[in-house]
GROMACS .gro file of C-alpha atoms in nm:
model
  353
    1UNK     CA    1   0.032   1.291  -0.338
    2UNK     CA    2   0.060   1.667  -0.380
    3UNK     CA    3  -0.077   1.808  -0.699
    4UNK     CA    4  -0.175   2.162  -0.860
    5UNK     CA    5  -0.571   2.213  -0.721
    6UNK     CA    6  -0.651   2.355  -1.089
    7UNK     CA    7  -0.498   2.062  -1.337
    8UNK     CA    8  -0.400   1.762  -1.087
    9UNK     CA    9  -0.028   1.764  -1.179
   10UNK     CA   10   0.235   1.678  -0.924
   11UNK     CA   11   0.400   1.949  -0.757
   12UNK     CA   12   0.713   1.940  -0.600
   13UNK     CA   13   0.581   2.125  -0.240
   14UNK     CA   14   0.650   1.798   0.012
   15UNK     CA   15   0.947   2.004   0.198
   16UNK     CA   16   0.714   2.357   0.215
   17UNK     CA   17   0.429   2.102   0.314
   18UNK     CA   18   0.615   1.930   0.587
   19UNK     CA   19   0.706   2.264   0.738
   20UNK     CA   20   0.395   2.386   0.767
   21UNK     CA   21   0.287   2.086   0.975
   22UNK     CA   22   0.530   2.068   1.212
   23UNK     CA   23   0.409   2.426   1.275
   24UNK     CA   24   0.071   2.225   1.362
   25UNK     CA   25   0.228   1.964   1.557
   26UNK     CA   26   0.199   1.693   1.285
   27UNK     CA   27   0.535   1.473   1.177
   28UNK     CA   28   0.538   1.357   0.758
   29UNK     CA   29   0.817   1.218   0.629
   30UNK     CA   30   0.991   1.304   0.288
   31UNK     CA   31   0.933   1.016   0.036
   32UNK     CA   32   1.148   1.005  -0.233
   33UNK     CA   33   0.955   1.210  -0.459
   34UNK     CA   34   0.949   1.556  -0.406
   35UNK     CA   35   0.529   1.560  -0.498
   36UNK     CA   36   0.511   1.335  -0.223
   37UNK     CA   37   0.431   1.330   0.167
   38UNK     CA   38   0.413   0.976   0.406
   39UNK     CA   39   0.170   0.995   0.741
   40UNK     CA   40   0.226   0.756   0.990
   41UNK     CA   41  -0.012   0.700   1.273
   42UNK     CA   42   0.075   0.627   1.628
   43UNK     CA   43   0.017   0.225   1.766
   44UNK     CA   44  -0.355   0.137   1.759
   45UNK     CA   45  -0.507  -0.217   1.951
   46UNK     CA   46  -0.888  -0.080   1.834
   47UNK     CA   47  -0.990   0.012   1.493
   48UNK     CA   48  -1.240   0.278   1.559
   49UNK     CA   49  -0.903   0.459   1.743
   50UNK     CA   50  -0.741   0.402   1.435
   51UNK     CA   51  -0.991   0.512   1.198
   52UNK     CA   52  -1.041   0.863   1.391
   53UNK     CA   53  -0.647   0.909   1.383
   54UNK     CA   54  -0.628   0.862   1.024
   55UNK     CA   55  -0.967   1.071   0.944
   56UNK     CA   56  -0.752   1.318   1.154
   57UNK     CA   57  -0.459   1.319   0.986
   58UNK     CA   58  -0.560   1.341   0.652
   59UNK     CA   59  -0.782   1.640   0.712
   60UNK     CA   60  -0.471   1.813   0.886
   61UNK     CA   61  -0.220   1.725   0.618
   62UNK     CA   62  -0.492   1.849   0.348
   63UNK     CA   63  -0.517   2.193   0.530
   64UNK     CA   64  -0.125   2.217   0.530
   65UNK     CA   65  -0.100   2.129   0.158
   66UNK     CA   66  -0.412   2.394   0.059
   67UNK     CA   67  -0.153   2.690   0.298
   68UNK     CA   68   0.115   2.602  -0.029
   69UNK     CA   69  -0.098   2.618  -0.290
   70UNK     CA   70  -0.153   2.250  -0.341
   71UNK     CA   71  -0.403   1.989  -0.305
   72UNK     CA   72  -0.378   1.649  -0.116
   73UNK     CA   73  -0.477   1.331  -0.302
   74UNK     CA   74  -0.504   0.960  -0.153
   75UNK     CA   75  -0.376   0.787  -0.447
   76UNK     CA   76  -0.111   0.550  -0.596
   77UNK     CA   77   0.006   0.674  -0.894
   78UNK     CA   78  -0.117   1.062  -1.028
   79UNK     CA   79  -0.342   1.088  -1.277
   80UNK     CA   80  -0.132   1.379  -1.472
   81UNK     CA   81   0.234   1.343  -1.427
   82UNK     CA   82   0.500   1.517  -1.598
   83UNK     CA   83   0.746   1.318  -1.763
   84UNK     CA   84   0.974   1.320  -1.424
   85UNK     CA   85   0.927   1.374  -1.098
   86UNK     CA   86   1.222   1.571  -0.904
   87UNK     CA   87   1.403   1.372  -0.616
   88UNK     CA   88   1.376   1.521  -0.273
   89UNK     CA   89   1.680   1.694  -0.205
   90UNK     CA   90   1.824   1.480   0.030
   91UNK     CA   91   2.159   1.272   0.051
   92UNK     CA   92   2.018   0.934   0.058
   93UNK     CA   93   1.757   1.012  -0.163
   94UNK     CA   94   2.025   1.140  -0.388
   95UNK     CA   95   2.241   0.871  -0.441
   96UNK     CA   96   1.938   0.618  -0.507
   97UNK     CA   97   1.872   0.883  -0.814
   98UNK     CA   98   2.237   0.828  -0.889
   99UNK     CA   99   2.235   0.478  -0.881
  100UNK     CA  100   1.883   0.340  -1.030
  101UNK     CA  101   1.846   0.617  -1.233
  102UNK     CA  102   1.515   0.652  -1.402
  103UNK     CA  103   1.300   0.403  -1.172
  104UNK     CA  104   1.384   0.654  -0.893
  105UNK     CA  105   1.313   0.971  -1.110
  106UNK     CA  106   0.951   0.807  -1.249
  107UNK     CA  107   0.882   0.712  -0.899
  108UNK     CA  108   0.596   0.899  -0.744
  109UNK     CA  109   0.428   0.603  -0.639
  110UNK     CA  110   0.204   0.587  -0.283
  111UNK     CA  111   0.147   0.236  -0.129
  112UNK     CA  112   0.020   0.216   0.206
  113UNK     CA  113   0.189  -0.015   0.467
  114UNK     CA  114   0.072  -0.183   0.763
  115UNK     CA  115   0.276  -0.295   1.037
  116UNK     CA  116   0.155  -0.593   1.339
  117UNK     CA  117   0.427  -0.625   1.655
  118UNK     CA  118   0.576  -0.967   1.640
  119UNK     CA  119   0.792  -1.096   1.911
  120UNK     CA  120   1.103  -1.091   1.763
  121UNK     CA  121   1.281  -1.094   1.364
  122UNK     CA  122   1.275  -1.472   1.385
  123UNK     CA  123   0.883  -1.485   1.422
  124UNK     CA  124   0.828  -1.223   1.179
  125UNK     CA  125   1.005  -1.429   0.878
  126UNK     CA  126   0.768  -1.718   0.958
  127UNK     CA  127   0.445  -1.503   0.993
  128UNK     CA  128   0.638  -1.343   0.618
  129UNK     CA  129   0.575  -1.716   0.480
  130UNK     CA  130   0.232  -1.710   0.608
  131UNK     CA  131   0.079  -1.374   0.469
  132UNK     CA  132   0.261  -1.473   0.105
  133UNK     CA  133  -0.074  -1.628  -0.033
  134UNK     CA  134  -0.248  -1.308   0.083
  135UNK     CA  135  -0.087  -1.005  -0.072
  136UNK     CA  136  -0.229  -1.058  -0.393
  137UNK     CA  137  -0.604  -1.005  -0.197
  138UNK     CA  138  -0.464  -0.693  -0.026
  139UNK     CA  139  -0.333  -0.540  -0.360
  140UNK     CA  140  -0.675  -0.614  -0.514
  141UNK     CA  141  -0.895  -0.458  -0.228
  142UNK     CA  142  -0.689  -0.144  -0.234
  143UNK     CA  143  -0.616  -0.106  -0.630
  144UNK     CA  144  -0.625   0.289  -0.634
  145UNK     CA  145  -0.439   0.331  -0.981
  146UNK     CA  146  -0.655   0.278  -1.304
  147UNK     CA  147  -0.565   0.652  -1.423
  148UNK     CA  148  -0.181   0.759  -1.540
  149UNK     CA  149  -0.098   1.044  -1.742
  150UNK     CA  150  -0.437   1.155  -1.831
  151UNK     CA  151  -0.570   0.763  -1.962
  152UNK     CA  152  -0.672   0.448  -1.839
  153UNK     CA  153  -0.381   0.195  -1.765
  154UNK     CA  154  -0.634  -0.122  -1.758
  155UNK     CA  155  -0.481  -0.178  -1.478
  156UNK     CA  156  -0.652  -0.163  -1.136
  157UNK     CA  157  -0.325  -0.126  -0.925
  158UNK     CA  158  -0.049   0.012  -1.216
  159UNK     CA  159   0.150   0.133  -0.949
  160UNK     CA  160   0.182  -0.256  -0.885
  161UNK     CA  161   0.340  -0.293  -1.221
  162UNK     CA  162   0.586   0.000  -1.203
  163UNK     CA  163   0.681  -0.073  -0.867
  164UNK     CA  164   0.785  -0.404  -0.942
  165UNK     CA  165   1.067  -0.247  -1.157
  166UNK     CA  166   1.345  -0.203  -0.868
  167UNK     CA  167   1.524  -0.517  -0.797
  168UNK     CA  168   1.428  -0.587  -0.449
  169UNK     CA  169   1.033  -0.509  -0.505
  170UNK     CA  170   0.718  -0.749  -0.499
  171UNK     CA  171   0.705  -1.091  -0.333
  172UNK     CA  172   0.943  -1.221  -0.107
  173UNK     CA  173   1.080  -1.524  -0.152
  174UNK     CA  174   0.985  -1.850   0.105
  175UNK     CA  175   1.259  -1.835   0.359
  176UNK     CA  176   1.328  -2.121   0.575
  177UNK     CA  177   1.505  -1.943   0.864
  178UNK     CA  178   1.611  -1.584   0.990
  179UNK     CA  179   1.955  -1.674   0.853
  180UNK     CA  180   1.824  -1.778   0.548
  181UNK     CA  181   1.685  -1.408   0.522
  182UNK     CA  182   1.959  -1.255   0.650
  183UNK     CA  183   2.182  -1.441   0.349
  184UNK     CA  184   1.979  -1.287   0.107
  185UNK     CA  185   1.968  -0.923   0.214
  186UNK     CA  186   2.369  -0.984   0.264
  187UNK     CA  187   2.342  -1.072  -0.119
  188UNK     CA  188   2.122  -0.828  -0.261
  189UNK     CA  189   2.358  -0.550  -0.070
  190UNK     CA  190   2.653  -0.658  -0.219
  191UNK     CA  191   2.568  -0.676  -0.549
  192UNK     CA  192   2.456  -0.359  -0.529
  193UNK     CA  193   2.067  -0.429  -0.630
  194UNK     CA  194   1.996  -0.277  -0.259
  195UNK     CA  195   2.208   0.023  -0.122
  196UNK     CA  196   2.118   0.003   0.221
  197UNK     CA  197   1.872  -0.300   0.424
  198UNK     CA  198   1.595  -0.013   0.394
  199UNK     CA  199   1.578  -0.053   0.028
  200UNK     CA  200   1.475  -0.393   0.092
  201UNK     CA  201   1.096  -0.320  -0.093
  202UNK     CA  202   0.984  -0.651  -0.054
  203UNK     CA  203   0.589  -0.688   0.027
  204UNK     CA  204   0.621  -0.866   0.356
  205UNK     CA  205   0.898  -0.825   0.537
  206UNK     CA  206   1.027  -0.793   0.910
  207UNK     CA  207   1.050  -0.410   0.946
  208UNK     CA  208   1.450  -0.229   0.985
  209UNK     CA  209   1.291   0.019   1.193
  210UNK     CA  210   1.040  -0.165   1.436
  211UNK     CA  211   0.978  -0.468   1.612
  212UNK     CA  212   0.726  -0.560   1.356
  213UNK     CA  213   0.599  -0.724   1.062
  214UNK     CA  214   0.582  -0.508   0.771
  215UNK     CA  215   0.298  -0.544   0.487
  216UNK     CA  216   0.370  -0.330   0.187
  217UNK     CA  217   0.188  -0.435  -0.096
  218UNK     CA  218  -0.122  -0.220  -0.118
  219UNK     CA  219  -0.179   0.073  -0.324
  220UNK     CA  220  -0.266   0.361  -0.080
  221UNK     CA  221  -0.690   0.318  -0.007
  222UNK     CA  222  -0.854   0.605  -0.159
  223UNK     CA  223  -1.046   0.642   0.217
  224UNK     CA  224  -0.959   0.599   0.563
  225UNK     CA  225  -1.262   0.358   0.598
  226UNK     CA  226  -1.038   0.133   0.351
  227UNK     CA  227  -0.757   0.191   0.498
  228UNK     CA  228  -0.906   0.103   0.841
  229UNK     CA  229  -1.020  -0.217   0.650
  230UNK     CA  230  -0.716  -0.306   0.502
  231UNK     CA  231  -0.535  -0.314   0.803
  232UNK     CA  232  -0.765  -0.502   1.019
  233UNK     CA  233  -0.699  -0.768   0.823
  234UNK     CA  234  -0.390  -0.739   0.766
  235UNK     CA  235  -0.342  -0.774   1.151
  236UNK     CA  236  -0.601  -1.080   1.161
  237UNK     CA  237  -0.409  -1.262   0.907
  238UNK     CA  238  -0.097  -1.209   1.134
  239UNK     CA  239  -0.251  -1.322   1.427
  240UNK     CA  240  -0.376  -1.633   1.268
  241UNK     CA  241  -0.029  -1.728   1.107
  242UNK     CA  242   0.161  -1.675   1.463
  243UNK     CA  243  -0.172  -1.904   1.640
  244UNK     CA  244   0.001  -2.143   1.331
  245UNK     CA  245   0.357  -2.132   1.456
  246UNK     CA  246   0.245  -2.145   1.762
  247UNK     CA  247   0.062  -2.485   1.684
  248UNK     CA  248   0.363  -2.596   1.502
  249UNK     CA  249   0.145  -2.579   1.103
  250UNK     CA  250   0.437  -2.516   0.897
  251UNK     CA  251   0.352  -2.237   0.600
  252UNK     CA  252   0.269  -2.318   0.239
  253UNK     CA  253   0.530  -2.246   0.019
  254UNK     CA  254   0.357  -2.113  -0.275
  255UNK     CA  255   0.613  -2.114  -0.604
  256UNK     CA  256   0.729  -1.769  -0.677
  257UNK     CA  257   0.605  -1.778  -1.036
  258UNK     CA  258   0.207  -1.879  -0.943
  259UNK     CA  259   0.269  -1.570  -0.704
  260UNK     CA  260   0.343  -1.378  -0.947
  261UNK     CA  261   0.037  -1.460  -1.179
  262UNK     CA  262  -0.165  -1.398  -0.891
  263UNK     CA  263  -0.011  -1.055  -0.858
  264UNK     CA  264  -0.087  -1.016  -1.212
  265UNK     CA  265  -0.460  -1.085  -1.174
  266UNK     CA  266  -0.531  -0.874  -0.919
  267UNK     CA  267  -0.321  -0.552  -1.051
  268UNK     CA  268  -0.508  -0.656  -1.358
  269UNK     CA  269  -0.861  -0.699  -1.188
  270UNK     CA  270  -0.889  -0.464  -0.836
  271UNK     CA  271  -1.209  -0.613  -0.688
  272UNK     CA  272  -1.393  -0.666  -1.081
  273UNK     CA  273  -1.313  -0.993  -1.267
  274UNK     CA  274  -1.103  -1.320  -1.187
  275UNK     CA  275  -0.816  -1.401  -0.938
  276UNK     CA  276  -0.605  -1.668  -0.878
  277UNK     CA  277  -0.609  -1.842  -0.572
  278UNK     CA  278  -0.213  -1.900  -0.449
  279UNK     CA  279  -0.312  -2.179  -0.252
  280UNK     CA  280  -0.558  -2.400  -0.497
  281UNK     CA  281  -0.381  -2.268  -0.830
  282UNK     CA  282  -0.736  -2.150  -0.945
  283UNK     CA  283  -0.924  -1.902  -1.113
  284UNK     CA  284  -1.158  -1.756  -0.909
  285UNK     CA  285  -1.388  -1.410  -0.867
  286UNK     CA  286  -1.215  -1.211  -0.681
  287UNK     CA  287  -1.489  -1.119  -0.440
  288UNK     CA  288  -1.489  -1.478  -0.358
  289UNK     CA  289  -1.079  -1.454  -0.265
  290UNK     CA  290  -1.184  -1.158  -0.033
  291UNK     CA  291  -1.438  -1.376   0.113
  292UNK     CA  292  -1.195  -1.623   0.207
  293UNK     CA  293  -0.977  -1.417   0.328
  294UNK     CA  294  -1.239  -1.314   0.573
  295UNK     CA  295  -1.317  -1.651   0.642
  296UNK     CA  296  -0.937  -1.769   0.703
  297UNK     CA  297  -0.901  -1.470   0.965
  298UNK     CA  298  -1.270  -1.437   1.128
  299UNK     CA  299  -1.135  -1.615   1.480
  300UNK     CA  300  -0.865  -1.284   1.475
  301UNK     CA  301  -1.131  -1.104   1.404
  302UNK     CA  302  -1.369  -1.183   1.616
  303UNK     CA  303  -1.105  -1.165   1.889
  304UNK     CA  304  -1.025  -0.815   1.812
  305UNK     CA  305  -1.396  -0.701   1.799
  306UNK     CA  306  -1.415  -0.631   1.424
  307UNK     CA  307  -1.573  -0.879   1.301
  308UNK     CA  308  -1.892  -0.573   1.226
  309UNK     CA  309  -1.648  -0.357   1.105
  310UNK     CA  310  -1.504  -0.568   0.837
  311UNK     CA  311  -1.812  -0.731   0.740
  312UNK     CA  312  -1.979  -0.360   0.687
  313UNK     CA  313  -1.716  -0.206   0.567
  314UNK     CA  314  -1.609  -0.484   0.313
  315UNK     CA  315  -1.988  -0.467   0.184
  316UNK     CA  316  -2.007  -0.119   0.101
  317UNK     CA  317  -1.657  -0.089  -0.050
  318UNK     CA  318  -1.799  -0.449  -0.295
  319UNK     CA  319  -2.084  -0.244  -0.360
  320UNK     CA  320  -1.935   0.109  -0.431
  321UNK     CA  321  -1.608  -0.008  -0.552
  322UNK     CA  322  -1.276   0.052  -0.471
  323UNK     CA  323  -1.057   0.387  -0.553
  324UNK     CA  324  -1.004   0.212  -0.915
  325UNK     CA  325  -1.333   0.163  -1.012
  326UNK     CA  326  -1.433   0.474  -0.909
  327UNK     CA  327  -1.132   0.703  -1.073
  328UNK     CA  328  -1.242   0.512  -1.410
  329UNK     CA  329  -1.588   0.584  -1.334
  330UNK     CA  330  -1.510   0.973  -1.274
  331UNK     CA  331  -1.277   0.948  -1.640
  332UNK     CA  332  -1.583   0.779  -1.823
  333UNK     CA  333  -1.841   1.019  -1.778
  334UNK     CA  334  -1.647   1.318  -1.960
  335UNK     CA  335  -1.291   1.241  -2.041
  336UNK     CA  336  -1.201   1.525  -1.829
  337UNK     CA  337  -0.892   1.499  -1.584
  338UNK     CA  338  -1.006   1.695  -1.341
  339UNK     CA  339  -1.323   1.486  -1.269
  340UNK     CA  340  -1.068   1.216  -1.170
  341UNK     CA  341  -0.880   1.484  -0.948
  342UNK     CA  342  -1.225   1.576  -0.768
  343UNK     CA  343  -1.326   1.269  -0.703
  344UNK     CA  344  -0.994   1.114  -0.522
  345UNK     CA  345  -0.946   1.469  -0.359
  346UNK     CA  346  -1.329   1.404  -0.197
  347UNK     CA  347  -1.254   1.069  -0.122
  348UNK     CA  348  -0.971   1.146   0.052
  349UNK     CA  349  -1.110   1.339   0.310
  350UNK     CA  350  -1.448   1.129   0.346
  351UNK     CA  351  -1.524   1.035   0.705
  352UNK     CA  352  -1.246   1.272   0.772
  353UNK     CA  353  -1.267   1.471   1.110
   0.00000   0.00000   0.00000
């Protein structure tokens, strides 16, 4: 998100931004938002390589925003927004204005998406059913959205609950088959809820662009140690759901609606209160969810080496708190904006090369 240094309020710069770091060698994309900037990092089979790219990153992309006057903040939804946010000035961007009218111009929304190579669309449906019970415990770890418009949402993740407004966003449904998920894109495009198969938002899905499976639930982490975290296990979880198919365990199919409770909870919650548990149809703390998610993917995990990683990382982020807890904690102690806006804008570039 790029927002005035002095009072934290979008600013439409993304184009000038982008500019300046190609000058630098670094590729962002246009989101469709113009107070808005996406990073992507190359392919990474370790997650200290991927933690140094993403420390690297940020700090260049920072640098590039400071050169147009504006400052770079690792969050989901600004704390001070203006009642609109101007579309990037682009064709496709454009006509999704045109067409969904105010849920594209109150956009501004970061999320943060992970992607694990799969060996083809028909495997990365199943391992789709398989990480459906999870994405609730993603969205919770990452909440990085308490604060909108200058007040507390009570919301951990509230740019869960906004995004949720297009037609295509949140959960995806169970599919039984690549057809079967082909049908319902084929659906969704001709009634005109979708323009085009990359406005297919869903949470999980098999990516348009790469042979991968595509998580895109979580708010963006407000550090790149959390974002490291994140997805580590995000690609644990996919290895242990294609070790599944591969062993022939067919996926639960968890009801869309006790999904969407447990969505609920853990926008509601972050990493402080209850959950629901998709599988057992429980309340639950939510630190213990986490902890089984840990549990369900520690083989991955300790196959990939990160078994340390995780375990460290998870503690201190349990003990700290999450972006959330700490943007409320920044709001509480003065009632002053900008506190929030200093603390995001250091945690952004924490650990950050």
């Amino acid at each position: 998100m790029l927002v005035d240094p002095a009072t934290g309020a979008p600013v439409p710069k993304n184009i000038e931004v982008a500019r300046t770091a190609e000058e630098v060698g670094v590729e962002l994309q246009l989101e469709l938002t113009s107070c808005q900037v996406e990073t992507s990092t190359g392919v990474h089979g370790d997650t200290a390589d991927l933690l140094k790219e993403l420390g690297q990153l940020r700090r260049q992309v920072a640098d590039c925003a400071a050169r147009n006057d504006a400052r770079l903040l690792a969050v989901a939804v600004p704390p001070a927004v203006p009642e609109q946010f101007p579309v990037t000035d682009t064709p496709r961007y454009q006509r999704i204005a045109r067409e969904f009218g105010m849920i594209a111009r109150e956009q501004g929304l970061s999320g943060c998406h992970v992607h694990v190579a799969v060996p083809d669309r028909d495997v990365a449906v199943q391992v789709s059913n398989y990480l459906r019970p999870w994405l609730p415990v993603y969205l919770a770890l990452t909440a990085n959205s308490s604060v909108y418009r200058g007040a507390e949402t009570g919301y951990a993740s509230w740019r869960s609950i906004l995004w949720r407004r297009w037609p295509s966003a949140g959960p995806p449904p169970y599919f039984d088959s690549l057809a079967d998920f082909d049908a319902m894109v084929d659906m969704m495009l001709s009634s005109g809820s979708i323009l085009d198969r990359k406005m297919v938002y869903w949470d999980v899905r098999p990516s348009e662009s790469f042979p991968t499976v595509e998580v895109r639930v979580s708010d963006v982490p407000a550090t790149v140690a959390e974002t490291a975290l994140l997805a580590t296990l995000v690609r644990a979880t996919a290895m242990t759901a294609m070790a599944a198919i591969d062993d022939g365990q067919p996926a639960p199919e968890v009801p869309a609606e006790v999904l969407r409770a447990a969505y609920w909870n853990a926008a509601r919650s972050g990493l402080d209160g209850a959950g629901l548990d998709p599988l057992t149809r429980r309340v639950a703390p939510v630190r213990t969810l986490v902890a089984g998610l840990v549990d369900y993917t520690r083989p991955a995990l300790d196959e990939l080496g990160a078994t340390a990683f995780v375990d460290d990382t998870l503690a201190a982020v349990l003990h700290r708190g999450n972006g959330a807890r700490r943007q409320l904690a920044a709001l509480r102690k003065r009632n002053e904006i900008t506190d929030v806006t200093t603390e995001l804008a250091n945690a952004t570039l924490e650990g950050c090369s």
